[in-house]
Short mmCIF file of C-alpha atoms (C1' of nucleotides) in Angstrom, two decimals:
data_model
loop_
_atom_site.label_atom_id
_atom_site.label_comp_id
_atom_site.label_asym_id
_atom_site.label_seq_id
_atom_site.Cartn_x
_atom_site.Cartn_y
_atom_site.Cartn_z
CA UNK A 1 16.94 -24.44 -12.26
CA UNK A 2 19.69 -22.48 -10.58
CA UNK A 3 19.63 -22.83 -6.81
CA UNK A 4 20.06 -19.89 -4.45
CA UNK A 5 23.20 -20.30 -2.44
CA UNK A 6 23.92 -18.46 0.80
CA UNK A 7 24.29 -14.70 0.53
CA UNK A 8 24.60 -12.75 -2.66
CA UNK A 9 25.79 -14.36 -5.81
CA UNK A 10 26.47 -12.35 -8.92
CA UNK A 11 25.89 -14.06 -12.20
CA UNK A 12 28.61 -13.23 -14.67
CA UNK A 13 26.72 -13.61 -17.96
CA UNK A 14 25.31 -10.15 -17.64
CA UNK A 15 24.47 -7.57 -19.00
CA UNK A 16 20.93 -8.68 -18.46
CA UNK A 17 18.24 -7.97 -21.03
CA UNK A 18 14.55 -7.43 -20.35
CA UNK A 19 12.60 -10.52 -21.42
CA UNK A 20 9.46 -8.75 -22.59
CA UNK A 21 6.47 -7.20 -20.92
CA UNK A 22 6.09 -9.81 -18.17
CA UNK A 23 8.77 -8.13 -16.09
CA UNK A 24 8.01 -4.58 -17.13
CA UNK A 25 5.99 -3.26 -14.20
CA UNK A 26 5.15 0.47 -14.17
CA UNK A 27 7.59 1.46 -11.43
CA UNK A 28 10.39 -0.13 -13.38
CA UNK A 29 9.73 1.78 -16.57
CA UNK A 30 12.33 4.40 -15.79
CA UNK A 31 14.92 1.68 -15.68
CA UNK A 32 14.15 0.42 -19.16
CA UNK A 33 16.61 2.87 -20.58
CA UNK A 34 19.10 1.26 -22.90
CA UNK A 35 21.97 3.26 -21.49
CA UNK A 36 21.29 1.95 -17.99
CA UNK A 37 20.25 -1.58 -18.80
CA UNK A 38 23.72 -2.21 -20.14
CA UNK A 39 25.03 -1.83 -16.59
CA UNK A 40 22.49 -4.10 -14.92
CA UNK A 41 23.87 -7.23 -13.28
CA UNK A 42 21.77 -10.17 -12.17
CA UNK A 43 22.09 -10.92 -8.46
CA UNK A 44 20.56 -13.87 -6.62
CA UNK A 45 19.89 -13.60 -2.91
CA UNK A 46 18.59 -16.53 -0.91
CA UNK A 47 15.84 -16.30 1.66
CA UNK A 48 16.69 -14.34 4.83
CA UNK A 49 20.05 -13.20 3.50
CA UNK A 50 21.08 -9.57 3.29
CA UNK A 51 21.12 -7.60 0.06
CA UNK A 52 22.87 -4.82 1.93
CA UNK A 53 23.42 -3.87 5.57
CA UNK A 54 22.37 -0.79 7.53
CA UNK A 55 25.25 1.67 7.57
CA UNK A 56 26.98 0.04 4.61
CA UNK A 57 27.93 1.80 1.37
CA UNK A 58 25.07 2.85 -0.89
CA UNK A 59 26.76 2.02 -4.18
CA UNK A 60 23.97 0.18 -5.93
CA UNK A 61 20.27 0.18 -6.36
CA UNK A 62 18.16 -2.81 -7.33
CA UNK A 63 15.16 -3.93 -9.27
CA UNK A 64 13.24 -6.98 -8.13
CA UNK A 65 12.70 -9.50 -10.92
CA UNK A 66 11.49 -12.44 -8.85
CA UNK A 67 10.99 -13.17 -5.16
CA UNK A 68 10.62 -10.40 -2.60
CA UNK A 69 12.74 -8.09 -0.48
CA UNK A 70 12.16 -6.29 2.83
CA UNK A 71 13.85 -3.21 4.25
CA UNK A 72 14.45 -3.56 7.96
CA UNK A 73 15.23 -1.35 10.92
CA UNK A 74 16.20 -2.98 14.22
CA UNK A 75 16.35 -1.96 17.87
CA UNK A 76 19.29 -3.28 19.90
CA UNK A 77 17.05 -5.75 21.77
CA UNK A 78 15.88 -7.32 18.52
CA UNK A 79 12.57 -5.59 17.97
CA UNK A 80 12.15 -5.18 14.25
CA UNK A 81 10.30 -2.87 11.91
CA UNK A 82 9.91 -3.81 8.26
CA UNK A 83 9.53 -0.44 6.63
CA UNK A 84 8.67 -1.73 3.18
CA UNK A 85 8.26 -4.84 1.04
CA UNK A 86 9.49 -4.88 -2.55
CA UNK A 87 7.89 -7.23 -5.04
CA UNK A 88 8.69 -7.99 -8.69
CA UNK A 89 8.90 -4.77 -10.66
CA UNK A 90 9.83 -2.61 -7.66
CA UNK A 91 13.00 -0.57 -7.38
CA UNK A 92 14.79 -0.14 -4.06
CA UNK A 93 18.11 1.08 -2.73
CA UNK A 94 17.94 4.62 -4.09
CA UNK A 95 17.79 6.06 -0.58
CA UNK A 96 20.73 7.14 1.53
CA UNK A 97 23.64 8.80 -0.20
CA UNK A 98 26.52 8.34 2.20
CA UNK A 99 25.39 5.16 3.96
CA UNK A 100 22.36 2.87 4.10
CA UNK A 101 19.71 3.96 6.53
CA UNK A 102 18.36 0.43 6.81
CA UNK A 103 19.15 -3.13 5.81
CA UNK A 104 17.58 -4.95 2.86
CA UNK A 105 16.98 -8.70 3.04
CA UNK A 106 15.38 -11.32 0.81
CA UNK A 107 11.96 -12.41 2.09
CA UNK A 108 12.03 -15.30 -0.35
CA UNK A 109 14.77 -16.38 -2.74
CA UNK A 110 15.10 -13.32 -4.92
CA UNK A 111 16.39 -12.47 -8.36
CA UNK A 112 17.48 -8.85 -8.61
CA UNK A 113 19.07 -6.60 -11.18
CA UNK A 114 21.73 -4.42 -9.62
CA UNK A 115 22.58 -1.02 -11.09
CA UNK A 116 25.57 1.12 -10.07
CA UNK A 117 24.43 4.37 -8.46
CA UNK A 118 27.27 6.19 -10.28
CA UNK A 119 25.73 5.28 -13.61
CA UNK A 120 22.28 6.30 -12.47
CA UNK A 121 23.55 9.67 -11.28
CA UNK A 122 25.39 10.18 -14.56
CA UNK A 123 22.32 9.26 -16.58
CA UNK A 124 20.18 11.58 -14.47
CA UNK A 125 22.52 14.44 -15.24
CA UNK A 126 22.31 14.04 -18.97
CA UNK A 127 18.64 13.05 -19.25
CA UNK A 128 16.21 15.36 -17.41
CA UNK A 129 13.30 12.97 -18.05
CA UNK A 130 15.16 10.22 -16.27
CA UNK A 131 16.09 12.61 -13.44
CA UNK A 132 12.44 13.49 -13.14
CA UNK A 133 11.55 9.81 -13.00
CA UNK A 134 13.98 9.32 -10.16
CA UNK A 135 12.48 12.19 -8.22
CA UNK A 136 9.01 10.79 -8.80
CA UNK A 137 10.13 7.48 -7.36
CA UNK A 138 11.68 9.16 -4.33
CA UNK A 139 8.51 11.17 -3.91
CA UNK A 140 6.42 8.02 -4.05
CA UNK A 141 8.57 6.30 -1.39
CA UNK A 142 7.92 9.26 0.84
CA UNK A 143 4.19 9.11 0.18
CA UNK A 144 4.14 5.44 1.11
CA UNK A 145 6.19 6.14 4.22
CA UNK A 146 3.70 8.77 5.38
CA UNK A 147 0.81 6.45 4.64
CA UNK A 148 2.51 3.81 6.76
CA UNK A 149 3.05 6.28 9.61
CA UNK A 150 -0.70 6.95 9.63
CA UNK A 151 -1.31 3.20 9.70
CA UNK A 152 1.20 2.56 12.50
CA UNK A 153 0.22 5.57 14.57
CA UNK A 154 -3.54 5.50 14.33
CA UNK A 155 -5.10 2.35 12.87
CA UNK A 156 -6.49 -0.69 14.72
CA UNK A 157 -5.14 -4.16 14.08
CA UNK A 158 -8.01 -4.99 11.73
CA UNK A 159 -7.60 -1.71 9.85
CA UNK A 160 -3.87 -2.39 9.45
CA UNK A 161 -4.42 -5.87 8.02
CA UNK A 162 -7.19 -4.63 5.73
CA UNK A 163 -5.01 -1.74 4.49
CA UNK A 164 -2.15 -4.13 3.84
CA UNK A 165 -4.33 -6.53 1.87
CA UNK A 166 -5.96 -3.74 -0.13
CA UNK A 167 -2.54 -2.35 -1.05
CA UNK A 168 -1.45 -5.79 -2.25
CA UNK A 169 -4.72 -6.43 -4.09
CA UNK A 170 -4.42 -3.10 -5.88
CA UNK A 171 -0.92 -3.80 -7.17
CA UNK A 172 -0.94 -4.46 -10.88
CA UNK A 173 -0.39 -8.21 -11.16
CA UNK A 174 -0.16 -10.58 -14.03
CA UNK A 175 -2.09 -13.55 -12.58
CA UNK A 176 -5.62 -14.11 -11.33
CA UNK A 177 -7.84 -11.15 -10.47
CA UNK A 178 -8.52 -11.84 -6.80
CA UNK A 179 -5.57 -14.02 -5.81
CA UNK A 180 -2.81 -12.43 -3.74
CA UNK A 181 0.59 -13.99 -3.17
CA UNK A 182 2.07 -13.37 0.29
CA UNK A 183 5.72 -14.35 -0.01
CA UNK A 184 6.38 -13.23 3.58
CA UNK A 185 5.62 -15.01 6.87
CA UNK A 186 3.04 -13.89 9.44
CA UNK A 187 5.94 -12.63 11.50
CA UNK A 188 7.13 -10.43 8.62
CA UNK A 189 3.63 -9.02 8.19
CA UNK A 190 3.47 -8.38 11.94
CA UNK A 191 6.78 -6.53 11.90
CA UNK A 192 5.56 -4.43 8.99
CA UNK A 193 2.25 -3.53 10.63
CA UNK A 194 3.47 -3.05 14.21
CA UNK A 195 1.58 -6.11 15.51
CA UNK A 196 2.46 -9.59 16.78
CA UNK A 197 2.28 -12.62 14.53
CA UNK A 198 -0.51 -14.03 16.71
CA UNK A 199 -2.65 -10.95 16.10
CA UNK A 200 -1.97 -11.11 12.35
CA UNK A 201 -3.04 -14.76 12.33
CA UNK A 202 -6.17 -14.08 14.39
CA UNK A 203 -7.31 -11.16 12.23
CA UNK A 204 -6.65 -12.99 8.96
CA UNK A 205 -8.66 -15.96 10.20
CA UNK A 206 -11.47 -13.71 11.38
CA UNK A 207 -11.61 -12.14 7.91
CA UNK A 208 -11.74 -15.66 6.50
CA UNK A 209 -14.60 -16.67 8.86
CA UNK A 210 -16.43 -13.46 7.88
CA UNK A 211 -16.08 -14.41 4.18
CA UNK A 212 -14.14 -11.31 3.24
CA UNK A 213 -11.15 -13.37 2.15
CA UNK A 214 -10.20 -17.02 1.72
CA UNK A 215 -6.96 -18.35 3.14
CA UNK A 216 -6.29 -20.69 0.23
CA UNK A 217 -2.88 -21.64 1.59
CA UNK A 218 -0.46 -19.95 3.99
CA UNK A 219 1.02 -17.78 1.28
CA UNK A 220 -1.98 -17.38 -0.96
CA UNK A 221 -5.09 -15.37 -0.17
CA UNK A 222 -8.20 -14.75 -2.20
CA UNK A 223 -10.07 -11.51 -1.78
CA UNK A 224 -13.84 -11.93 -2.13
CA UNK A 225 -15.03 -8.57 -1.04
CA UNK A 226 -12.55 -5.84 -1.87
CA UNK A 227 -15.15 -3.15 -1.16
CA UNK A 228 -15.64 -4.36 2.42
CA UNK A 229 -11.91 -4.69 2.82
CA UNK A 230 -11.48 -1.07 1.70
CA UNK A 231 -14.07 0.06 4.23
CA UNK A 232 -12.30 -1.89 6.93
CA UNK A 233 -9.05 -0.16 5.98
CA UNK A 234 -10.58 3.01 7.37
CA UNK A 235 -9.87 5.30 4.43
CA UNK A 236 -13.51 5.17 3.16
CA UNK B 1 4.85 43.93 15.26
CA UNK B 2 2.77 42.51 12.45
CA UNK B 3 -0.06 40.33 13.66
CA UNK B 4 -0.93 37.04 12.06
CA UNK B 5 -4.32 37.21 10.46
CA UNK B 6 -6.40 34.20 9.48
CA UNK B 7 -4.93 31.93 6.83
CA UNK B 8 -2.00 32.76 4.61
CA UNK B 9 -0.99 36.31 4.04
CA UNK B 10 1.68 37.15 1.53
CA UNK B 11 3.78 40.17 2.28
CA UNK B 12 4.40 42.19 -0.84
CA UNK B 13 7.72 43.82 0.02
CA UNK B 14 9.64 40.79 -1.08
CA UNK B 15 12.14 39.65 -2.35
CA UNK B 16 13.25 38.67 1.09
CA UNK B 17 16.89 38.74 2.05
CA UNK B 18 18.61 36.54 4.66
CA UNK B 19 19.32 38.59 7.77
CA UNK B 20 22.62 36.99 8.71
CA UNK B 21 23.66 33.76 10.34
CA UNK B 22 20.86 33.66 12.92
CA UNK B 23 18.45 32.21 10.35
CA UNK B 24 21.01 30.15 8.45
CA UNK B 25 20.41 26.65 9.81
CA UNK B 26 22.25 23.74 8.15
CA UNK B 27 19.28 22.29 6.31
CA UNK B 28 18.57 25.65 4.80
CA UNK B 29 22.03 26.14 3.34
CA UNK B 30 21.04 24.87 -0.07
CA UNK B 31 18.46 27.60 -0.27
CA UNK B 32 20.96 30.38 0.28
CA UNK B 33 21.60 30.55 -3.43
CA UNK B 34 21.31 34.07 -4.79
CA UNK B 35 19.44 32.87 -7.83
CA UNK B 36 16.75 31.29 -5.68
CA UNK B 37 16.57 33.82 -2.88
CA UNK B 38 15.41 36.39 -5.37
CA UNK B 39 12.19 34.39 -5.75
CA UNK B 40 11.52 33.89 -2.06
CA UNK B 41 8.34 35.49 -0.71
CA UNK B 42 7.56 35.98 2.95
CA UNK B 43 4.35 34.28 4.04
CA UNK B 44 2.71 34.53 7.46
CA UNK B 45 0.43 31.74 8.64
CA UNK B 46 -1.44 31.97 11.91
CA UNK B 47 -1.75 29.14 14.38
CA UNK B 48 -3.82 26.12 13.24
CA UNK B 49 -4.27 27.48 9.74
CA UNK B 50 -3.27 25.57 6.63
CA UNK B 51 -0.16 26.29 4.62
CA UNK B 52 -1.45 23.89 1.99
CA UNK B 53 -4.10 21.18 1.83
CA UNK B 54 -3.79 17.47 1.10
CA UNK B 55 -4.47 16.86 -2.58
CA UNK B 56 -3.84 20.51 -3.51
CA UNK B 57 -1.32 21.71 -6.07
CA UNK B 58 2.34 21.33 -5.14
CA UNK B 59 3.52 24.60 -6.61
CA UNK B 60 5.67 25.88 -3.76
CA UNK B 61 8.04 24.76 -1.11
CA UNK B 62 8.78 26.58 2.10
CA UNK B 63 11.46 27.44 4.59
CA UNK B 64 10.49 28.05 8.21
CA UNK B 65 11.91 31.30 9.56
CA UNK B 66 9.91 31.51 12.80
CA UNK B 67 7.17 29.51 14.46
CA UNK B 68 6.52 25.88 13.58
CA UNK B 69 4.67 23.77 11.03
CA UNK B 70 3.23 20.24 11.08
CA UNK B 71 2.43 17.91 8.20
CA UNK B 72 -0.80 16.04 8.82
CA UNK B 73 -2.58 12.97 7.54
CA UNK B 74 -6.18 12.38 8.57
CA UNK B 75 -8.57 9.45 8.66
CA UNK B 76 -12.21 10.18 7.77
CA UNK B 77 -13.30 9.81 11.41
CA UNK B 78 -10.86 12.48 12.53
CA UNK B 79 -7.95 10.39 13.76
CA UNK B 80 -4.80 12.30 12.96
CA UNK B 81 -1.17 11.50 12.35
CA UNK B 82 1.38 14.30 12.42
CA UNK B 83 4.09 12.90 10.20
CA UNK B 84 6.65 15.62 10.87
CA UNK B 85 7.25 18.91 12.67
CA UNK B 86 9.23 21.68 10.95
CA UNK B 87 11.07 24.24 13.06
CA UNK B 88 13.04 27.37 12.11
CA UNK B 89 15.62 26.50 9.47
CA UNK B 90 13.71 23.50 8.12
CA UNK B 91 12.55 23.15 4.52
CA UNK B 92 9.26 21.45 3.69
CA UNK B 93 6.90 21.04 0.75
CA UNK B 94 9.35 19.44 -1.68
CA UNK B 95 7.36 16.19 -1.67
CA UNK B 96 4.58 15.26 -4.05
CA UNK B 97 4.88 16.33 -7.67
CA UNK B 98 1.34 16.23 -8.94
CA UNK B 99 -0.55 16.84 -5.71
CA UNK B 100 0.14 17.14 -2.00
CA UNK B 101 0.22 13.86 -0.15
CA UNK B 102 -0.58 15.55 3.14
CA UNK B 103 -1.63 18.89 4.57
CA UNK B 104 0.73 21.38 6.21
CA UNK B 105 -0.50 23.57 9.08
CA UNK B 106 1.01 26.15 11.41
CA UNK B 107 1.54 24.78 14.93
CA UNK B 108 2.23 28.28 16.15
CA UNK B 109 2.06 31.58 14.25
CA UNK B 110 4.67 31.01 11.56
CA UNK B 111 6.83 33.09 9.29
CA UNK B 112 7.79 31.21 6.14
CA UNK B 113 9.69 31.91 2.96
CA UNK B 114 7.90 30.49 -0.03
CA UNK B 115 9.81 29.41 -3.16
CA UNK B 116 8.20 28.47 -6.49
CA UNK B 117 8.89 24.84 -7.33
CA UNK B 118 9.34 25.84 -11.00
CA UNK B 119 12.34 27.96 -10.06
CA UNK B 120 13.78 25.22 -7.90
CA UNK B 121 13.48 22.70 -10.69
CA UNK B 122 15.10 25.10 -13.12
CA UNK B 123 17.93 25.84 -10.74
CA UNK B 124 18.44 22.13 -10.12
CA UNK B 125 18.79 21.55 -13.84
CA UNK B 126 21.54 24.09 -14.30
CA UNK B 127 23.39 23.55 -11.01
CA UNK B 128 24.23 19.90 -10.23
CA UNK B 129 25.43 20.82 -6.72
CA UNK B 130 22.03 22.27 -5.95
CA UNK B 131 20.33 19.24 -7.48
CA UNK B 132 22.47 17.04 -5.25
CA UNK B 133 21.45 19.11 -2.25
CA UNK B 134 17.82 18.60 -3.07
CA UNK B 135 18.30 14.85 -3.34
CA UNK B 136 20.11 14.86 0.00
CA UNK B 137 17.17 16.61 1.59
CA UNK B 138 14.71 14.15 0.07
CA UNK B 139 16.91 11.33 1.26
CA UNK B 140 16.96 12.75 4.76
CA UNK B 141 13.16 13.04 4.85
CA UNK B 142 12.99 9.39 3.97
CA UNK B 143 15.49 8.48 6.69
CA UNK B 144 13.42 10.36 9.25
CA UNK B 145 10.25 8.71 8.00
CA UNK B 146 11.75 5.23 8.45
CA UNK B 147 13.03 6.18 11.89
CA UNK B 148 9.49 7.27 12.76
CA UNK B 149 8.03 4.00 11.46
CA UNK B 150 10.32 2.10 13.82
CA UNK B 151 9.18 4.35 16.65
CA UNK B 152 5.47 3.99 15.84
CA UNK B 153 5.61 0.28 15.13
CA UNK B 154 7.84 -0.97 17.89
CA UNK B 155 8.58 1.47 20.72
CA UNK B 156 6.80 1.85 24.09
CA UNK B 157 5.20 5.12 25.15
CA UNK B 158 8.22 6.06 27.27
CA UNK B 159 10.65 5.22 24.47
CA UNK B 160 8.63 7.33 22.05
CA UNK B 161 8.67 10.37 24.32
CA UNK B 162 12.37 9.92 25.07
CA UNK B 163 13.19 9.59 21.35
CA UNK B 164 11.19 12.70 20.59
CA UNK B 165 12.93 14.73 23.29
CA UNK B 166 16.39 13.49 22.27
CA UNK B 167 15.73 14.45 18.65
CA UNK B 168 14.69 17.93 19.74
CA UNK B 169 17.62 18.27 22.15
CA UNK B 170 20.06 17.29 19.41
CA UNK B 171 18.82 19.90 16.97
CA UNK B 172 21.34 22.68 16.53
CA UNK B 173 19.83 25.61 18.44
CA UNK B 174 20.97 29.11 19.09
CA UNK B 175 19.79 29.49 22.71
CA UNK B 176 20.52 27.74 26.00
CA UNK B 177 22.25 24.35 26.02
CA UNK B 178 19.63 22.21 27.75
CA UNK B 179 16.45 24.18 27.18
CA UNK B 180 13.99 22.84 24.60
CA UNK B 181 11.10 24.82 23.18
CA UNK B 182 7.96 22.79 22.46
CA UNK B 183 5.80 25.03 20.30
CA UNK B 184 3.20 22.26 19.92
CA UNK B 185 0.48 21.10 22.34
CA UNK B 186 0.43 17.74 24.13
CA UNK B 187 -2.21 16.69 21.65
CA UNK B 188 0.13 17.48 18.74
CA UNK B 189 2.91 15.46 20.35
CA UNK B 190 0.46 12.60 20.92
CA UNK B 191 -0.62 12.65 17.28
CA UNK B 192 3.01 12.59 16.20
CA UNK B 193 3.96 9.69 18.47
CA UNK B 194 0.83 7.59 18.06
CA UNK B 195 -0.31 8.09 21.67
CA UNK B 196 -3.06 9.96 23.49
CA UNK B 197 -2.44 13.37 25.02
CA UNK B 198 -3.06 11.88 28.48
CA UNK B 199 -0.26 9.37 28.00
CA UNK B 200 2.09 12.11 26.77
CA UNK B 201 1.29 14.18 29.84
CA UNK B 202 1.73 11.24 32.23
CA UNK B 203 5.09 10.19 30.76
CA UNK B 204 6.46 13.73 30.69
CA UNK B 205 5.50 14.21 34.32
CA UNK B 206 7.02 10.88 35.26
CA UNK B 207 10.30 11.94 33.60
CA UNK B 208 10.07 15.16 35.60
CA UNK B 209 9.49 13.26 38.88
CA UNK B 210 12.48 11.02 38.01
CA UNK B 211 14.65 14.11 37.52
CA UNK B 212 15.47 13.36 33.90
CA UNK B 213 13.84 16.58 32.72
CA UNK B 214 12.23 19.67 34.21
CA UNK B 215 8.89 20.91 32.96
CA UNK B 216 9.78 24.58 33.27
CA UNK B 217 6.53 25.67 31.66
CA UNK B 218 4.06 23.94 29.35
CA UNK B 219 6.09 24.74 26.26
CA UNK B 220 9.57 24.74 27.72
CA UNK B 221 11.47 21.71 28.95
CA UNK B 222 14.92 21.39 30.41
CA UNK B 223 16.89 18.21 29.86
CA UNK B 224 19.05 17.28 32.83
CA UNK B 225 20.20 13.86 31.86
CA UNK B 226 20.49 13.49 28.11
CA UNK B 227 22.43 10.22 28.50
CA UNK B 228 19.57 8.59 30.42
CA UNK B 229 17.10 9.99 27.95
CA UNK B 230 19.08 8.43 25.09
CA UNK B 231 19.06 5.07 26.86
CA UNK B 232 15.34 5.36 27.41
CA UNK B 233 14.92 6.03 23.69
CA UNK B 234 15.93 2.43 23.11
CA UNK B 235 18.59 2.99 20.43
CA UNK B 236 21.56 2.57 22.84
"C1'" DC C 1 -9.25 39.47 38.03
"C1'" DG C 2 -11.78 36.27 35.39
"C1'" DC C 3 -12.29 33.22 31.57
"C1'" DG C 4 -11.19 29.66 28.28
"C1'" DT C 5 -8.19 26.53 26.48
"C1'" DG C 6 -4.93 23.17 27.41
"C1'" DA C 7 -2.73 20.19 30.92
"C1'" DT C 8 -2.92 17.12 34.70
"C1'" DT C 9 -4.57 13.37 37.34
"C1'" DG C 10 -7.47 9.44 38.57
"C1'" DA C 11 -10.43 5.16 37.94
"C1'" DG C 12 -11.76 1.57 35.18
"C1'" DC C 13 -11.66 -0.84 30.66
"C1'" DT C 14 -10.22 -2.68 26.04
"C1'" DT C 15 -7.22 -4.03 22.65
"C1'" DG C 16 -3.67 -6.34 21.52
"C1'" DG C 17 0.42 -8.71 23.68
"C1'" DT C 18 2.38 -12.79 26.19
"C1'" DC C 19 2.88 -17.48 27.13
"C1'" DA C 20 1.85 -22.00 25.93
"C1'" DA C 21 0.07 -25.84 23.48
"C1'" DT C 22 -1.38 -27.96 19.33
"C1'" DT C 23 -1.86 -28.25 14.36
"C1'" DA C 24 -0.64 -27.82 9.56
"C1'" DC C 25 2.40 -27.04 5.86
"C1'" DG C 26 6.21 -27.75 2.75
"C1'" DG C 27 10.33 -29.74 1.61
"C1'" DT C 28 13.25 -34.05 1.82
"C1'" DG C 29 14.45 -38.64 1.50
"C1'" DG C 30 13.15 -43.43 1.38
"C1'" DC D 1 4.24 -41.67 -3.83
"C1'" DC D 2 4.30 -41.35 0.89
"C1'" DA D 3 6.21 -40.86 5.59
"C1'" DC D 4 8.80 -37.81 8.33
"C1'" DC D 5 10.51 -33.60 10.34
"C1'" DG D 6 11.35 -28.86 11.24
"C1'" DT D 7 9.38 -24.56 10.74
"C1'" DA D 8 5.44 -21.67 10.58
"C1'" DA D 9 0.65 -20.99 11.75
"C1'" DT D 10 -3.23 -21.41 14.63
"C1'" DT D 11 -5.73 -21.22 18.82
"C1'" DG D 12 -6.63 -20.48 23.74
"C1'" DA D 13 -6.20 -18.36 28.42
"C1'" DC D 14 -4.54 -14.73 30.75
"C1'" DC D 15 -2.31 -10.14 31.31
"C1'" DA D 16 -0.94 -5.31 31.00
"C1'" DA D 17 0.14 -1.03 28.50
"C1'" DG D 18 -2.09 2.46 27.12
"C1'" DC D 19 -6.90 4.29 26.10
"C1'" DT D 20 -11.38 6.29 27.60
"C1'" DC D 21 -14.08 8.97 30.38
"C1'" DA D 22 -14.30 12.36 33.72
"C1'" DA D 23 -13.01 15.64 37.01
"C1'" DT D 24 -10.03 19.23 38.47
"C1'" DC D 25 -6.10 22.44 37.81
"C1'" DA D 26 -3.36 26.13 35.91
"C1'" DC D 27 -1.51 28.95 32.55
"C1'" DG D 28 -1.85 32.85 29.47
"C1'" DC D 29 -4.42 36.45 27.73
"C1'" DG D 30 -7.68 40.15 27.71
#
DNA sequence: CGCGTGATTGAGCTTGGTCAATTACGGTGG
DNA sequence: CCACCGTAATTGACCAAGCTCAATCACGCG
């Protein structure tokens, strides 16, 4: 298997071709357009390396094939907010026309397809359905952002963790029904939910003790009682 | 002068026409297209009444002419997050295609221009510059949302207040250089910054005591030391 | 001038953060 | 296959920022 070397590495044997339904998650549907796929390039990014930097040029957008990506905003003293995680099937990097508003980094070794924004813009101009799809995606990012603001501004630690787990559990996945993969560390989760890693650990273990979830291994959780978890999330 | 009656009241003597540069704020420029202006309708919404409800149809978008608007997300037990404030010149309501992701309410008696989304879509399809403008606005909403997530997830109470005041002070305004109007209550500010109204009050009064600002009246603040305020905001 | 809403101020309290040990996991090499 | 090692996770004891509850205070409007 190909190893992930430091930083970004473009694989030259592109264009890349979709290998069947396994990779075709709903959010990615819009990108299964022949005209665009021809311009997709496979990119490998190793864990904790940048896909792009805050303030850099916004020339490409990406689709996650494998691994996971986080978008990050930093304060000068190092405090960090992870604004979003992107898992296989997700598209990111469509935001920010002139320059990137935030950095994107690989949470775990990631395989991405990179598309030139120019091509996307061009395609959007000639295909209104595709343009519409793009706007829907932008709209959905904004919905998630507002949801997250509610979480960060008004929910308790337990409600935040529960909301996070419910969101993950509700993602369409290929594998087992109640098994969730957590490719990120406790620290990443903390920086996404506005908590400390100790609090994340404590709440997860409390949920385990209360038989709502099982901590099968550090990066694998099983949800026993999704209904209870939903209640705990505070949205009723 | 026309009084604001309960709820939304459409004024029939539209189409409305821009009354010169006073109302032409930067963000609104894209909407100064003759083809669109012809479809603008003046709408008056009185304080604390809804412009539109969460989950409702997303048929219109709006430009604020006077007053102020907040977008609101609620938890079932009444906890509230104000995701954004819209002041004169701002556009809102472009988000959410099928249904509204959040409610919009008047913070103070508001005068709005309402545009049918259908017309906007149509215009975007025939004028790529306008379409681009729309995407820029969407992009900017997302930038603000991520900025707010950083604030809510990682900043202290004082940093939140300072950030909020700096953002207001940096808005292009017509009036005095260092005078800021706060059309919203302390409770509104609290629900925007993820604090309680008591904390907002305490921090504002501390900033006053420390001579960084002057609380001229409840809804009017003067910024003496914008540099200090920027430092306090934590972004350096 | 009086009244009601919104703002201020104060006194405790709670949640989640901080600091500090362990403990466990996962990847590597023998 | 197993021992080892560095990183990540867990757990505990204590602490503090900001919340809650409660009592004035004051502004704006009739």
